Coordinates of C-alpha atoms and ligand atoms in Angstrom, one line a residue:
X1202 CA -28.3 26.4 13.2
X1203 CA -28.3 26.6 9.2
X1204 CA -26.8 23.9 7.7
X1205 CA -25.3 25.6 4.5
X1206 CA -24.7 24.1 1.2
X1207 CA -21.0 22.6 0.8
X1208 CA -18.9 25.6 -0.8
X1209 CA -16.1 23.1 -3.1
X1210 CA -14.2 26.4 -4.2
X1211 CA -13.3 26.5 -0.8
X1212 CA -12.1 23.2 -0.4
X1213 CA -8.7 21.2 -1.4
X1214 CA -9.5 19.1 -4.3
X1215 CA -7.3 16.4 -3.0
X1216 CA -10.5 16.1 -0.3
X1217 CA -12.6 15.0 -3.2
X1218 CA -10.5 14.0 -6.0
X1219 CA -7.6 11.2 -6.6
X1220 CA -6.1 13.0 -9.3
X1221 CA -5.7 9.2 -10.7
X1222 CA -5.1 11.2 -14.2
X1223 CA -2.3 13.3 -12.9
X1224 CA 0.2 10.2 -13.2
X1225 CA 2.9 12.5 -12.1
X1226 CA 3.4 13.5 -8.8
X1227 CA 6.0 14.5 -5.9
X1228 CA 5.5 16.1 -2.4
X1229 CA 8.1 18.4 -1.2
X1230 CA 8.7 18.7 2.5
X1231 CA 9.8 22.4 3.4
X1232 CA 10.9 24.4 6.6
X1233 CA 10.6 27.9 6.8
X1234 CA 13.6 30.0 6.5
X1235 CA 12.1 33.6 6.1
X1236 CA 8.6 33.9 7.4
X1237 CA 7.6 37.0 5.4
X1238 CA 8.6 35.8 2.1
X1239 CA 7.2 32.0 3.1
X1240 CA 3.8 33.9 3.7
X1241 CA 4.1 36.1 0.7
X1242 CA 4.2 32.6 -1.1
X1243 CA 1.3 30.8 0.7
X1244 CA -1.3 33.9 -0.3
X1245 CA -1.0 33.6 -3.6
X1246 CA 0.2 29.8 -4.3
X1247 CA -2.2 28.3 -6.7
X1248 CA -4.0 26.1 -4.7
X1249 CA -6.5 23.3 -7.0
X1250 CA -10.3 23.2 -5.1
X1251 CA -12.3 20.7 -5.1
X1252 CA -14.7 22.3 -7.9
X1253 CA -15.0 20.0 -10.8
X1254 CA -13.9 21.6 -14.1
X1255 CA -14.7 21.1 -17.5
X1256 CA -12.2 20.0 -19.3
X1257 CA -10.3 18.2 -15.5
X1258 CA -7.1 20.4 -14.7
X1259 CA -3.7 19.2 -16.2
X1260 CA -1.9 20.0 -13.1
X1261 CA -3.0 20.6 -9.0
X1262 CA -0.5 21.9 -5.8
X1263 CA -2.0 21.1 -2.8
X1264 CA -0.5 22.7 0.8
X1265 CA -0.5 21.3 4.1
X1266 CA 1.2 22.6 7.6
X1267 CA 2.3 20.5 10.3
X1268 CA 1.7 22.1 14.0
X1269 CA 5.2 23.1 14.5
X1270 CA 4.9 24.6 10.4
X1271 CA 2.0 27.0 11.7
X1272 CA 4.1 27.8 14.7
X1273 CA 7.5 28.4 12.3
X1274 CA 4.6 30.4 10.3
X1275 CA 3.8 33.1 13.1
X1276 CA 1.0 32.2 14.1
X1277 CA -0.9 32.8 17.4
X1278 CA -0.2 29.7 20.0
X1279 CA -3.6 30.2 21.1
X1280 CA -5.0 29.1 17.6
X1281 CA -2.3 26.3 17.5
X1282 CA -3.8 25.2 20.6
X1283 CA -7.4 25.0 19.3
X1284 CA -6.6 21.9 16.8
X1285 CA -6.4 18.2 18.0
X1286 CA -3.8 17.0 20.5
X1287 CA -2.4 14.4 18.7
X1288 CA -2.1 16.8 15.8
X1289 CA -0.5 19.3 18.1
X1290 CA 2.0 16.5 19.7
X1291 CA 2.8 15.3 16.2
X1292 CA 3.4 11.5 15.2
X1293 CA 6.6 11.5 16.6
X1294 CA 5.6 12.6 20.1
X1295 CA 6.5 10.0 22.8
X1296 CA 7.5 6.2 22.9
X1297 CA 3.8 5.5 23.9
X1298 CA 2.1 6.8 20.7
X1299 CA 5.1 4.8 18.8
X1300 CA 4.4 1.5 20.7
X1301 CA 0.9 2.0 20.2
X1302 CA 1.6 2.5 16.3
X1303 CA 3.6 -0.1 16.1
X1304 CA 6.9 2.3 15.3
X1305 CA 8.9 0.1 16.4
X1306 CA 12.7 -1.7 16.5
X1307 CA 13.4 -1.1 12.5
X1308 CA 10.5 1.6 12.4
X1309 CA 11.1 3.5 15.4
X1310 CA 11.0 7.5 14.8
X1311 CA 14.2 7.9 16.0
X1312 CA 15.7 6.2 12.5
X1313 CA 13.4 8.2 10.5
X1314 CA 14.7 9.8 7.2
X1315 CA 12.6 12.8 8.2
X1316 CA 9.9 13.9 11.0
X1317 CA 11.3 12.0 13.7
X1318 CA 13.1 15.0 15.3
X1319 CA 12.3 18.8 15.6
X1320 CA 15.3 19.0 13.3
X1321 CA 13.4 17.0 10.6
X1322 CA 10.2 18.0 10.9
X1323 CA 8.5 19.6 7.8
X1324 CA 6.3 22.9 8.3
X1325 CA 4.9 22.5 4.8
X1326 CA 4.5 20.0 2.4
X1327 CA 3.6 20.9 -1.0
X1328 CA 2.5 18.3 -3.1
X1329 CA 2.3 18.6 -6.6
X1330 CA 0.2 16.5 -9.1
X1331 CA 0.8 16.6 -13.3
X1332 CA 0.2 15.0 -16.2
X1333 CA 2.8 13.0 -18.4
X1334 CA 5.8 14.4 -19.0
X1335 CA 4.3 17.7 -17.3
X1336 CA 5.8 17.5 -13.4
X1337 CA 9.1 19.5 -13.4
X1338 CA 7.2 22.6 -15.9
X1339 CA 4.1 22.3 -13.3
X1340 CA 7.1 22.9 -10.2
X1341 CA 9.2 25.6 -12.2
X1342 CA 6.0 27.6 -12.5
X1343 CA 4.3 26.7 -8.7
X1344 CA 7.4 27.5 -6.8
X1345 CA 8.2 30.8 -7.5
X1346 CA 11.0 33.1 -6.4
X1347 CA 9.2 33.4 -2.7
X1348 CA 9.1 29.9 -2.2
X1349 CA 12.8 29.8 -3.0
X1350 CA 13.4 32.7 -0.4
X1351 CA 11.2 31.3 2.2
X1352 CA 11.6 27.7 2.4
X1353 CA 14.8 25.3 2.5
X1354 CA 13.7 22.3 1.6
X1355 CA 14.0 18.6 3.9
X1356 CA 12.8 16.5 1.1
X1357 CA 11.5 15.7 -2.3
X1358 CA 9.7 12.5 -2.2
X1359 CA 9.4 11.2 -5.3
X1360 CA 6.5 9.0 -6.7
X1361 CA 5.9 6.7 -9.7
X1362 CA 3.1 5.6 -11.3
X1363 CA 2.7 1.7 -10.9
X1364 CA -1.0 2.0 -12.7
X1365 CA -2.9 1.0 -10.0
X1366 CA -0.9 -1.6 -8.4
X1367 CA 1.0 -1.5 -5.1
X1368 CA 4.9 -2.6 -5.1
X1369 CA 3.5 -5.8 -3.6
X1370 CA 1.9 -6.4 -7.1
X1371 CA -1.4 -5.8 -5.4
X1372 CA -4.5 -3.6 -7.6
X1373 CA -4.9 -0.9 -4.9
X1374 CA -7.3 1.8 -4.7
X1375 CA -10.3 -0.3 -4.7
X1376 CA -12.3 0.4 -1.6
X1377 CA -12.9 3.7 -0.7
X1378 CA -16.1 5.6 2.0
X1379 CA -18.5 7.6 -0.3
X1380 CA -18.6 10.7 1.6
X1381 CA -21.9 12.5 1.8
X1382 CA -21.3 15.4 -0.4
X1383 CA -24.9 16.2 -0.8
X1384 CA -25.6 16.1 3.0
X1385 CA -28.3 13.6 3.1
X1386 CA -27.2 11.4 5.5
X1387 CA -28.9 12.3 9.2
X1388 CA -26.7 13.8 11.6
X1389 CA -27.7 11.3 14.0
X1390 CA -28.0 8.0 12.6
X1391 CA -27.7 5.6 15.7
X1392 CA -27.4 1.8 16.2
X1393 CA -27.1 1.2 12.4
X1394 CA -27.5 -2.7 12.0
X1395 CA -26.4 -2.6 8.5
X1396 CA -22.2 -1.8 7.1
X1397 CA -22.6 1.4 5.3
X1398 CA -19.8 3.0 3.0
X1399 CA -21.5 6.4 2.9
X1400 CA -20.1 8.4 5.1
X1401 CA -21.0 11.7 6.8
X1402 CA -19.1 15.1 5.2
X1403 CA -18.0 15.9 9.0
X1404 CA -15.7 12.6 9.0
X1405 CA -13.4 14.1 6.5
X1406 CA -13.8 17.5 6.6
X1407 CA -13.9 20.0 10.1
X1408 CA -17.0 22.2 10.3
X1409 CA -19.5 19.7 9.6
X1410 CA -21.7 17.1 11.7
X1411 CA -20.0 13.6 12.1
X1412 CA -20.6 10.4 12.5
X1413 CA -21.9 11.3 16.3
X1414 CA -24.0 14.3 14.5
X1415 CA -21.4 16.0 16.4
X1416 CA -18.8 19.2 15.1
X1417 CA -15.7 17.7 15.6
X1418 CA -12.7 20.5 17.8
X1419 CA -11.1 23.3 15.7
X1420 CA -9.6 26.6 16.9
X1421 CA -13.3 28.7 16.8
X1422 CA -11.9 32.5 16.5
X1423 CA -14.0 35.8 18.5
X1424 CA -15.0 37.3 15.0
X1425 CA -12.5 40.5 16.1
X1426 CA -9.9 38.4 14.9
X1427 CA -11.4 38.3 11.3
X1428 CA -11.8 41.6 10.7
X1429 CA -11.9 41.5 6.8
X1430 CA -14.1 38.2 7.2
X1431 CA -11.9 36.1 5.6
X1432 CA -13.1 33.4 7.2
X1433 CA -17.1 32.1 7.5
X1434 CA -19.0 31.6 10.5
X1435 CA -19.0 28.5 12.5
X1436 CA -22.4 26.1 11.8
X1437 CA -23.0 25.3 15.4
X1438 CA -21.4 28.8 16.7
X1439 CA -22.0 31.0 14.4
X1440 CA -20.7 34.0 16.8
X1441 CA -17.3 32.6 15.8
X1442 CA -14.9 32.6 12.9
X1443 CA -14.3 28.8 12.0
X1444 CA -10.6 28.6 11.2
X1445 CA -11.0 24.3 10.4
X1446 CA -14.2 24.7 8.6
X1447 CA -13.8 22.6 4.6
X1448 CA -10.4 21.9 6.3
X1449 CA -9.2 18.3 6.7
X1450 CA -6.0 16.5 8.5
X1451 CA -3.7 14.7 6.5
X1452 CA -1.6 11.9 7.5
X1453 CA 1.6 10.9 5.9
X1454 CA 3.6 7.5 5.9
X1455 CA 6.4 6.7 3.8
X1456 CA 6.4 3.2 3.8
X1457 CA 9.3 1.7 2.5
X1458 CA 8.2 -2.3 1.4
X1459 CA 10.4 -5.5 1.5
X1460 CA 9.2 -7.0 -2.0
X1461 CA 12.0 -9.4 -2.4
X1462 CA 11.7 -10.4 1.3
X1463 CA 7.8 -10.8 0.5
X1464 CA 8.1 -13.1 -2.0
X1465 CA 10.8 -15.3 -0.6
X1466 CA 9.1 -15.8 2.5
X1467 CA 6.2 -17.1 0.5
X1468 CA 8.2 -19.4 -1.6
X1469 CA 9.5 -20.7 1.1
X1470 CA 6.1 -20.9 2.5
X1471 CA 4.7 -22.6 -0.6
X1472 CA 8.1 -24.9 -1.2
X1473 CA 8.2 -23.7 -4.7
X1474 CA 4.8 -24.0 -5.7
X1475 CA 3.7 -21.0 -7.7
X1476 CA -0.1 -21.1 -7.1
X1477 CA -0.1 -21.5 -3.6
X1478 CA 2.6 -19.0 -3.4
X1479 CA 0.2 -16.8 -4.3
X1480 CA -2.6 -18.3 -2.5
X1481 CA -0.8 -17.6 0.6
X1482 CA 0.3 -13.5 -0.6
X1483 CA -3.4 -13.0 -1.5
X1484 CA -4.7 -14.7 2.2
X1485 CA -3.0 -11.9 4.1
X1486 CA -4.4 -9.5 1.5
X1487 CA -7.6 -10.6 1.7
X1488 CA -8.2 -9.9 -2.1
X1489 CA -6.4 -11.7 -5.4
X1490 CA -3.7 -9.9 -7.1
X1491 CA -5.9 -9.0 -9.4
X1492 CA -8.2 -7.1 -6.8
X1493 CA -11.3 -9.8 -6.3
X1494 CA -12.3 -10.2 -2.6
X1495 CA -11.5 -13.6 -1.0
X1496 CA -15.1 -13.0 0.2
X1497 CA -16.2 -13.4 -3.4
X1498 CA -18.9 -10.6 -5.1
X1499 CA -21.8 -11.0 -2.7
X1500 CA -24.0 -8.6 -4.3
X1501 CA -25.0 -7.7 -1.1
X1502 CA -26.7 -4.5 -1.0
X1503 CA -24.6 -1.5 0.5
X1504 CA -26.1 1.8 1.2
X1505 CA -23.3 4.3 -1.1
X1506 CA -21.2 1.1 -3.3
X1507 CA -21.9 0.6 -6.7
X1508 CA -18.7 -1.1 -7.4
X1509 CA -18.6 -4.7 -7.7
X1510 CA -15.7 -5.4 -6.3
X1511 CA -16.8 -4.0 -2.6
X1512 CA -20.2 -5.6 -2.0
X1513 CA -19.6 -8.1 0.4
X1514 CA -19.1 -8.0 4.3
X1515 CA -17.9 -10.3 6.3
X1516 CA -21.4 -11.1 7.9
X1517 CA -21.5 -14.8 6.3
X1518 CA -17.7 -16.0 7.3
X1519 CA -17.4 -15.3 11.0
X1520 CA -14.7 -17.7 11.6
X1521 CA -12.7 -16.4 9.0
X1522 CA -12.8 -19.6 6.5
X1523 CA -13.3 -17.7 3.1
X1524 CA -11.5 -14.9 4.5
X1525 CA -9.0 -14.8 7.1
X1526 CA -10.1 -12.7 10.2
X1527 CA -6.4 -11.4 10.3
X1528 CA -6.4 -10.1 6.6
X1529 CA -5.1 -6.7 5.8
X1530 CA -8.6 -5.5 4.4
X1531 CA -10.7 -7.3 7.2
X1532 CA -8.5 -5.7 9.6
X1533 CA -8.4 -2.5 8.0
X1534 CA -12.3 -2.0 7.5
X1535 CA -14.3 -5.0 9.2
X1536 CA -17.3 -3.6 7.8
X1537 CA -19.5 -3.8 10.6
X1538 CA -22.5 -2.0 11.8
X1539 CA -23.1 -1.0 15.3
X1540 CA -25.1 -3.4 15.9
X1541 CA -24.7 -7.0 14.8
X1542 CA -27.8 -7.7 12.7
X1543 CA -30.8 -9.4 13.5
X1544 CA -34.7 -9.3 13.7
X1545 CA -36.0 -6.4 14.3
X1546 CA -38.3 -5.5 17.8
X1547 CA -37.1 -4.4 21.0
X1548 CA -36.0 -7.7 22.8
X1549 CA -34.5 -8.6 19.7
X1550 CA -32.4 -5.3 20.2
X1551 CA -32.0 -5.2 23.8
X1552 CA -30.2 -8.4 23.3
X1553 CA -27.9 -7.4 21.3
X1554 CA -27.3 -4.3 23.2
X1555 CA -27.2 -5.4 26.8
X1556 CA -24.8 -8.6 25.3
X1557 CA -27.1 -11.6 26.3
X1558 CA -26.2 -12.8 22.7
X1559 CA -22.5 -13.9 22.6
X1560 CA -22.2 -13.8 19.1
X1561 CA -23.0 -10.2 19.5
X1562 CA -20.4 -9.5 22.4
X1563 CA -18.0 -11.3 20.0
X1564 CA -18.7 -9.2 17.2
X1565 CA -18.7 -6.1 19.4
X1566 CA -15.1 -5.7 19.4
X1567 CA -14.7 -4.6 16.5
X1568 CA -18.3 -2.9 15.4
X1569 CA -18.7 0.7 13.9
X1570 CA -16.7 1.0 11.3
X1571 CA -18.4 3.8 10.4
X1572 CA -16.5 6.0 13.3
X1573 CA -13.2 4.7 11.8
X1574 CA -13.0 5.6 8.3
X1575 CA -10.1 6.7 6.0
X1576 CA -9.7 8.6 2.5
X1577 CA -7.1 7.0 1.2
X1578 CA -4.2 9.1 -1.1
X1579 CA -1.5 7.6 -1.0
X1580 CA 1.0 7.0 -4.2
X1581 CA 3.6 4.7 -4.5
X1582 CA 7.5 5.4 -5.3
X1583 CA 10.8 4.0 -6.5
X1584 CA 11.1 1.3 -9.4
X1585 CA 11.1 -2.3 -8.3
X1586 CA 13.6 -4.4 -8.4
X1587 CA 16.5 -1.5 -9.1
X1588 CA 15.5 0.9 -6.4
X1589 CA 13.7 1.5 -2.7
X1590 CA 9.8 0.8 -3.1
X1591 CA 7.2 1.4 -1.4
X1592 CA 4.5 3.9 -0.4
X1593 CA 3.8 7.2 0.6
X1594 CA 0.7 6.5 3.0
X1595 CA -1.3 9.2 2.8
X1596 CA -5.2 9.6 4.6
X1597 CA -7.2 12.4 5.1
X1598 CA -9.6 12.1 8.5
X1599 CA -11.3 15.2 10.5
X1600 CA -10.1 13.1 13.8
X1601 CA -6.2 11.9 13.5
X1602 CA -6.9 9.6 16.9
X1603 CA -10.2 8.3 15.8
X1604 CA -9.4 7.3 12.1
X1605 CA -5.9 6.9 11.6
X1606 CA -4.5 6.1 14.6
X1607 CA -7.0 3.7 15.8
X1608 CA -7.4 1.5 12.7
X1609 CA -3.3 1.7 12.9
X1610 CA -3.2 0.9 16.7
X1611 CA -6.3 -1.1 17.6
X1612 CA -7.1 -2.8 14.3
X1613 CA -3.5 -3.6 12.1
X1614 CA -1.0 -3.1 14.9
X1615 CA -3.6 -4.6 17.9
X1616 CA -2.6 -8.1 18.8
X1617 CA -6.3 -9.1 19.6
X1618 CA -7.9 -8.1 16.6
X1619 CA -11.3 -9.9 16.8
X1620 CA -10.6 -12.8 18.8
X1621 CA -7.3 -13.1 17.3
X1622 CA -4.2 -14.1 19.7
X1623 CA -1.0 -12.4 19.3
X1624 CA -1.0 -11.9 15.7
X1625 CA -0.5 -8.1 13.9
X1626 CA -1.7 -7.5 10.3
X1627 CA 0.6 -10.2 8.1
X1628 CA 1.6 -6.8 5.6
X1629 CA 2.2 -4.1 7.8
X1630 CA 2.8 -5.6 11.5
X1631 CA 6.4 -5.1 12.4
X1632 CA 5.8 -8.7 14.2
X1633 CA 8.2 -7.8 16.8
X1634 CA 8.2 -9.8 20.3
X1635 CA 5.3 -8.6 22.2
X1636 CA 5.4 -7.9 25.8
X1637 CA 7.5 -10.1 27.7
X1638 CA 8.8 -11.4 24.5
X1639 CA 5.6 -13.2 23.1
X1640 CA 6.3 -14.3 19.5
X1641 CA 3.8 -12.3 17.5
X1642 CA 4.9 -12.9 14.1
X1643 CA 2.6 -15.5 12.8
X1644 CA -0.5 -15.6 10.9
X1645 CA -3.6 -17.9 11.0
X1646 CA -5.9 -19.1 8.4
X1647 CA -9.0 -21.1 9.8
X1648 CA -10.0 -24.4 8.3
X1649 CA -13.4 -25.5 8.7
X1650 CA -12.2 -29.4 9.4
X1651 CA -9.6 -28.8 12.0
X1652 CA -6.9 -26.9 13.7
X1653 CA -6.1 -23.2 11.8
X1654 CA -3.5 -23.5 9.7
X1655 CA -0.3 -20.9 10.5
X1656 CA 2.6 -19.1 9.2
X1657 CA 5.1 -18.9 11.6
X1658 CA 8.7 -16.3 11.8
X1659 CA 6.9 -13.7 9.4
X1660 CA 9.5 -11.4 8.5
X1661 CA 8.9 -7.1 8.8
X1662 CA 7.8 -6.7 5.2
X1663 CA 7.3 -2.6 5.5
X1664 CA 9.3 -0.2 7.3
X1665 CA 8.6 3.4 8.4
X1666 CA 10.9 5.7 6.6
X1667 CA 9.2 8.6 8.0
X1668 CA 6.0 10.3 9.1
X1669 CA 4.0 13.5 10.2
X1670 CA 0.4 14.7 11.0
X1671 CA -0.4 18.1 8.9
X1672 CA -3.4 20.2 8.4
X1673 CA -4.8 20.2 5.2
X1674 CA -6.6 24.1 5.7
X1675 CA -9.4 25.6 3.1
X1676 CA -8.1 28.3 0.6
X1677 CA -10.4 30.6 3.0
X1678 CA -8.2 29.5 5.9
X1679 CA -4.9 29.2 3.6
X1680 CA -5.6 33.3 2.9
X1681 CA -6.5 33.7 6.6
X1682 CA -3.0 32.2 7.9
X1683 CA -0.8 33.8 5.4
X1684 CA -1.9 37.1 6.7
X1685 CA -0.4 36.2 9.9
X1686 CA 1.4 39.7 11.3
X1687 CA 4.7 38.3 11.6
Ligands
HEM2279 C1 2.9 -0.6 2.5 C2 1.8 -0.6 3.2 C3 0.5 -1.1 2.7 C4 0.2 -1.9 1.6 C5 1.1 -2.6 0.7 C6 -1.3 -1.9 1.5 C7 -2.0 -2.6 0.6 C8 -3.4 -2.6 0.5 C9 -4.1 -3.4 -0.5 C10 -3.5 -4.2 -1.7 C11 -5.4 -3.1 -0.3 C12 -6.6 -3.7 -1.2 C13 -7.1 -2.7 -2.2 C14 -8.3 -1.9 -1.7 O1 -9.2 -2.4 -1.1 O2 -8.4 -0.7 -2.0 C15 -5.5 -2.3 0.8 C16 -6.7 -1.8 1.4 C17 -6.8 -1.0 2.5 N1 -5.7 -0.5 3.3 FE1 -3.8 -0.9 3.0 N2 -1.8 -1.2 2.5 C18 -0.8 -0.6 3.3 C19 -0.8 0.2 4.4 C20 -2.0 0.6 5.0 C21 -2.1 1.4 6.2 C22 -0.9 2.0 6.9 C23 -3.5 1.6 6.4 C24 -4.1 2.3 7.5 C25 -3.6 2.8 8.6 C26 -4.2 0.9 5.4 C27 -5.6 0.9 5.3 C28 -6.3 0.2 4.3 C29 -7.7 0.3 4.1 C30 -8.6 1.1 5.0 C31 -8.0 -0.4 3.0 C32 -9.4 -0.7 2.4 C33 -10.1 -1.8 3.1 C34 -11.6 -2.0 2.7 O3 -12.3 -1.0 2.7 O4 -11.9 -3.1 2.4 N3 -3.3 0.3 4.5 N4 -4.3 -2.0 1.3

């Protein structure tokens, strides 16, 4: 096996790049209406790779095709079948994936604007990135006349530029994995005592070793199929034509947030008082407004952070004092090794292994974070107060089930996040009645001299508007697809 140098031309640059320059931006949910001229329009769209470019582009279009797009597209059902189940099934696939994501009551698919239904499922989204004042040129000239003939379109969604700060009035966009362009990282990097943000290529992109130093599924083709070799050879089969290979999944929210509700709950909360109104927002954050960490800068050394802002763990504040264990970020990344830390030696490890230790059974629950990481996209839209807010989640992950849907199920939506008991993350949680009608919608903030202290009747502050699971395919596999023999 020859592990080949990453090829960026092949690549979507939204994989490597925020495009936090192109201010402008709007993703356009499509369904195909006449295959040969949607094809026609997918060969030659101009598709921005991940190359960097001196000076930066101006403008980027980025494509991405849910299962039931690829299917609309013509192709084979035996190459549909080769992706990922869950991508296959869709977000909207059964009541038990939308219990488990916490779709529920106000947020259950069946409301959604779009993607809850075969009717309202895009095939394509094209999303489309500008600078200034440059958006609706940038579309005029990116959608030509096939896309008009090929697609009808389900939705525009708009976005706006809130410089960095979430409708909440949250900075956002602060902690991010440092993915391992360079390939340095082993394949196999077991029992890692220590939180790492850099993260192996394979996590993010198919055809590359993972976190497991294992190739993650994707439809593998018998070369015959390639004829023209459009496509390169598979790493770890290299007999076969590797249709996922620099391709990524995509996952797409639209997250519509209460920030009038928001507030007023914490005013009410705080009886008026402005600073621990605040307090109280920035508790279920887990960082101030202005971005700080509750934890505080620890300066503690992480392997692939350089910003300040991110080096902490939660290592020093088990009980949740400086922190609250239920936080949105704690909960979202507990940035924890495999195994808790400690001395090093064998009975020092076996342990912590075999669980002697109960801190480290305790801790256990919710170690390796580094098997459920997530590039984060997303942009906000509408205008607070005068319009619908929120935002368009967007993550990128080589395994839907093992990034997004766990850190969504088992970490923000799980009810027994790290010890905690019937509580859902204090932002996102639809804090709905649990199973046989357990209040879940409080929140808990320890106290190191007695009892926690708790919120209780937390309102839903965010609602899902809508929501699908798409391939994000390299240009190679972009040209492959669009040759597809209707
Ligand atoms: C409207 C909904 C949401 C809001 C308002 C929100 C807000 C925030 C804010 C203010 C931060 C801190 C800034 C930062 O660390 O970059 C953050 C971090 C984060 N959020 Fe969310 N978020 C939302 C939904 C989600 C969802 C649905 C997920 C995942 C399924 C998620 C995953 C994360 C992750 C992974 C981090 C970084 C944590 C860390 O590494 O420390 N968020 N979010």
């Amino acid at each position: 096996m020859t592990a080949q140098p990453v090829d960026y031309d092949d690549i979507q640059g939204l994989v490597r790049f925020g495009y936090r320059r192109l201010t402008q931006a709007c993703f356009l949910l499509l369904r195909v209406t006449n295959r040969e001229a949607a094809l026609a329009w997918l060969a030659q769209a101009p598709v921005t790779s991940a190359a960097k470019r001196e000076p930066p582009p101006e403008t980027a279009l980025h494509i991405a095709i849910t299962s039931a797009g690829l299917r609309a597209l013509g192709v084979e059902e035996d190459i549909v079948e080769g992706f990922s189940s869950e991508f296959i099934v869709g977000m909207n696939s059964d009541s038990s994936r939308a219990r488990r994501l916490g779709d529920l009551g106000a947020s259950d698919p069946a409301r959604w604007r779009w993607g809850g239904s075969s009717e309202t499922m895009p095939h394509v989204m094209v999303m489309l990135y500008a600078m200034p004042g440059a958006l609706d040129d940038w579309i005029g000239i990116a959608m030509s006349a096939h896309a008009e003939e090929g697609f009808e379109q389900l939705a525009c969604l708009t976005t706006s530029d809130m410089d960095g700060i979430e409708p909440f009035g949250f900075a956002d966009g602060i902690s991010e994995p440092k993915v391992d362009w360079h390939r340095e990282r082993p394949a196999r990097d077991e029992e890692l005592s220590d939180y790492t943000n850099l993260s192996c290529l394979g996590e993010y992109l198919l055809g590359y070793p993972n976190e497991y130093g294992e190739y993650t599924d994707r439809p593998l083709l018998d070369a015959l199929r390639d004829p023209d070799g459009v496509l390169v050879r598979a790493e770890d089969a290299p007999e076969r034509s590797d249709l996922g290979r620099n391709g990524s999944y995509l996952v797409l929210r639209q997250l519509q947030q209460d920030v009038e509700g928001f507030w007023r709950f914490m005013d009410e909360q705080a009886q008026g008082d402005p600073v621990r109104r605040k307090q109280l927002a920035e508790s279920m954050v887990g960082r101030t407004m202005e971005g700080e960490p509750l934890m505080g800068r620890t300066n503690e050394a992480i392997d692939g952070e350089d910003d300040p802002r991110n080096t902490f763990t939660y290592r020093s504040d088990i009980e949740g004092l400086r922190c609250p264990v239920g936080a949105h970020i704690r909960r979202s990344n507990p940035r924890n090794a495999d195994l808790p830390p400690g001395p090093p030696g064998f009975i020092s490890w076996a342990a912590r292994t075999l669980g002697f230790d109960a801190d480290a059974l305790a801790n256990d629950l919710v170690s390796s974070t580094r098997f459920h990481r997530l590039l984060r996209r997303g942009r906000e839209y509408g205008v607070p107060p005068h319009e619908e807010t929120g935002l368009h989640f967007i993550c990128l992950g080589a395994n839907i089930a093992r990034q997004f849907e766990f850190v969504q199920s088992a970490w923000l939506s799980g009810l027994r996040f790290d010890g905690s008991h019937n509580e859902s993350d204090p932002l996102i949680g639809n804090h709905l009645p649990g199973e046989n009608g357990v209040a879940t919608d409080t929140f808990s903030m320890p106290v190191a001299s007695g009892p926690d202290m708790r919120v209780c009747g937390l309102p839903q502050f965010v609602t899902v508007m809508g929501g699908a699971y798409f391939f994000l395919p390299s240009l190679r596999a972009l040209r492959y697809l669009s040759k597809v023999q209707p």
